[in-house]
Amino acid sequence: MLALCRQVHVYEYIPSSRQTDLCHYFEPHINAACTLGAYHPLLYEKLLVQRMSASTTPDDLHQGSRVTLPGFSTVDCGGGGIAAPSATP
């Protein structure tokens, strides 16, 4: 979606103050691995999303539960001597 949209809203990916260890809201199974990852640590992905977020403060993320990510078309990587591919051949 980041390649298609100017911004993407993601809900509860960064655990908010409402976070629980329930895997699904509709069943009583409790497991912290559902939020933090069991097969590979989701912590690094969540930290990357938190850094990419357009939210102003960490409190915005943890209280509001919504992360707003800028779309790739809106990100300025500073060039670094690498030219973007041309749309024409």
PDB file of C-alpha atoms in Angstrom:
ATOM      1  CA  MET A   1       0.000   0.000   0.000  1.00  0.00           C
ATOM      2  CA  LEU A   2       2.919   2.352   0.638  1.00  0.00           C
ATOM      3  CA  ALA A   3       3.784   2.177  -3.065  1.00  0.00           C
ATOM      4  CA  LEU A   4       0.231   3.111  -4.092  1.00  0.00           C
ATOM      5  CA  CYS A   5      -0.957   5.643  -1.500  1.00  0.00           C
ATOM      6  CA  ARG A   6       0.258   9.027  -0.270  1.00  0.00           C
ATOM      7  CA  GLN A   7      -0.225   7.807   3.292  1.00  0.00           C
ATOM      8  CA  VAL A   8      -1.334   4.637   5.042  1.00  0.00           C
ATOM      9  CA  HIS A   9      -3.026   4.426   8.447  1.00  0.00           C
ATOM     10  CA  VAL A  10      -2.169   1.332  10.491  1.00  0.00           C
ATOM     11  CA  TYR A  11      -4.160   0.534  13.628  1.00  0.00           C
ATOM     12  CA  GLU A  12      -2.804  -1.230  16.743  1.00  0.00           C
ATOM     13  CA  TYR A  13       0.417  -2.400  15.072  1.00  0.00           C
ATOM     14  CA  ILE A  14       2.367  -0.485  17.682  1.00  0.00           C
ATOM     15  CA  PRO A  15       0.731  -1.749  20.885  1.00  0.00           C
ATOM     16  CA  SER A  16      -1.278   1.032  22.481  1.00  0.00           C
ATOM     17  CA  SER A  17      -2.308   1.483  26.087  1.00  0.00           C
ATOM     18  CA  ARG A  18      -5.223  -0.848  25.236  1.00  0.00           C
ATOM     19  CA  GLN A  19      -2.896  -3.743  24.294  1.00  0.00           C
ATOM     20  CA  THR A  20      -3.704  -7.155  25.746  1.00  0.00           C
ATOM     21  CA  ASP A  21      -2.168 -10.604  25.319  1.00  0.00           C
ATOM     22  CA  LEU A  22      -5.276 -11.923  23.584  1.00  0.00           C
ATOM     23  CA  CYS A  23      -4.516 -13.378  20.167  1.00  0.00           C
ATOM     24  CA  HIS A  24      -7.984 -12.545  18.839  1.00  0.00           C
ATOM     25  CA  TYR A  25     -10.751 -10.450  20.341  1.00  0.00           C
ATOM     26  CA  PHE A  26     -13.240 -13.290  19.858  1.00  0.00           C
ATOM     27  CA  GLU A  27     -11.441 -16.037  21.824  1.00  0.00           C
ATOM     28  CA  PRO A  28     -10.020 -16.262  25.349  1.00  0.00           C
ATOM     29  CA  HIS A  29      -6.593 -17.668  24.292  1.00  0.00           C
ATOM     30  CA  ILE A  30      -3.831 -15.548  25.861  1.00  0.00           C
ATOM     31  CA  ASN A  31      -0.333 -15.472  24.375  1.00  0.00           C
ATOM     32  CA  ALA A  32       2.084 -12.512  24.327  1.00  0.00           C
ATOM     33  CA  ALA A  33       3.701 -13.989  21.202  1.00  0.00           C
ATOM     34  CA  CYS A  34       0.669 -12.878  19.198  1.00  0.00           C
ATOM     35  CA  THR A  35       1.682  -9.255  19.745  1.00  0.00           C
ATOM     36  CA  LEU A  36       5.457  -9.514  20.039  1.00  0.00           C
ATOM     37  CA  GLY A  37       6.132 -12.395  17.658  1.00  0.00           C
ATOM     38  CA  ALA A  38       7.130 -15.988  18.258  1.00  0.00           C
ATOM     39  CA  TYR A  39       8.772 -17.190  15.049  1.00  0.00           C
ATOM     40  CA  HIS A  40      10.802 -14.031  14.592  1.00  0.00           C
ATOM     41  CA  PRO A  41      10.947 -10.955  16.797  1.00  0.00           C
ATOM     42  CA  LEU A  42       8.434  -8.397  15.597  1.00  0.00           C
ATOM     43  CA  LEU A  43      10.063  -5.816  17.851  1.00  0.00           C
ATOM     44  CA  TYR A  44      12.425  -4.655  15.081  1.00  0.00           C
ATOM     45  CA  GLU A  45       9.599  -4.294  12.582  1.00  0.00           C
ATOM     46  CA  LYS A  46       7.543  -2.362  15.118  1.00  0.00           C
ATOM     47  CA  LEU A  47      10.486  -0.062  15.891  1.00  0.00           C
ATOM     48  CA  LEU A  48      10.966   0.608  12.167  1.00  0.00           C
ATOM     49  CA  VAL A  49       7.279   1.466  11.751  1.00  0.00           C
ATOM     50  CA  GLN A  50       7.474   3.711  14.818  1.00  0.00           C
ATOM     51  CA  ARG A  51      10.428   5.598  13.283  1.00  0.00           C
ATOM     52  CA  MET A  52       8.670   5.900   9.920  1.00  0.00           C
ATOM     53  CA  SER A  53       5.513   7.229  11.558  1.00  0.00           C
ATOM     54  CA  ALA A  54       4.362  10.770  10.866  1.00  0.00           C
ATOM     55  CA  SER A  55       2.979  10.978  14.435  1.00  0.00           C
ATOM     56  CA  THR A  56       4.515  13.777  16.442  1.00  0.00           C
ATOM     57  CA  THR A  57       5.363  12.026  19.720  1.00  0.00           C
ATOM     58  CA  PRO A  58       5.677   8.462  21.041  1.00  0.00           C
ATOM     59  CA  ASP A  59       2.694   9.237  23.289  1.00  0.00           C
ATOM     60  CA  ASP A  60       0.567   9.791  20.167  1.00  0.00           C
ATOM     61  CA  LEU A  61       1.366   6.240  19.100  1.00  0.00           C
ATOM     62  CA  HIS A  62       0.737   4.571  22.433  1.00  0.00           C
ATOM     63  CA  GLN A  63      -2.424   6.473  23.312  1.00  0.00           C
ATOM     64  CA  GLY A  64      -4.070   6.718  19.921  1.00  0.00           C
ATOM     65  CA  SER A  65      -3.135   3.297  18.495  1.00  0.00           C
ATOM     66  CA  ARG A  66      -2.928   4.700  14.942  1.00  0.00           C
ATOM     67  CA  VAL A  67       0.302   5.047  12.991  1.00  0.00           C
ATOM     68  CA  THR A  68       0.318   7.193   9.868  1.00  0.00           C
ATOM     69  CA  LEU A  69       3.001   6.127   7.415  1.00  0.00           C
ATOM     70  CA  PRO A  70       4.007   8.322   4.476  1.00  0.00           C
ATOM     71  CA  GLY A  71       3.694   6.727   1.055  1.00  0.00           C
ATOM     72  CA  PHE A  72       6.879   6.099  -0.894  1.00  0.00           C
ATOM     73  CA  SER A  73       6.011   8.872  -3.360  1.00  0.00           C
ATOM     74  CA  THR A  74       6.137  11.450  -0.546  1.00  0.00           C
ATOM     75  CA  VAL A  75       9.471  10.404   0.970  1.00  0.00           C
ATOM     76  CA  ASP A  76      12.576  12.430   0.111  1.00  0.00           C
ATOM     77  CA  CYS A  77      15.625  10.236   0.643  1.00  0.00           C
ATOM     78  CA  GLY A  78      17.990  13.123  -0.025  1.00  0.00           C
ATOM     79  CA  GLY A  79      19.224  11.854  -3.381  1.00  0.00           C
ATOM     80  CA  GLY A  80      22.635  10.607  -2.364  1.00  0.00           C
ATOM     81  CA  GLY A  81      23.746  10.646  -6.005  1.00  0.00           C
ATOM     82  CA  ILE A  82      21.272   7.949  -7.022  1.00  0.00           C
ATOM     83  CA  ALA A  83      18.853   8.960  -9.752  1.00  0.00           C
ATOM     84  CA  ALA A  84      15.305   7.656  -9.734  1.00  0.00           C
ATOM     85  CA  PRO A  85      14.414   5.469 -12.715  1.00  0.00           C
ATOM     86  CA  SER A  86      12.832   7.331 -15.596  1.00  0.00           C
ATOM     87  CA  ALA A  87       9.214   6.624 -16.524  1.00  0.00           C
ATOM     88  CA  THR A  88      10.062   6.913 -20.232  1.00  0.00           C
ATOM     89  CA  PRO A  89      12.385   4.452 -22.048  1.00  0.00           C
TER      90      PRO A  89
END
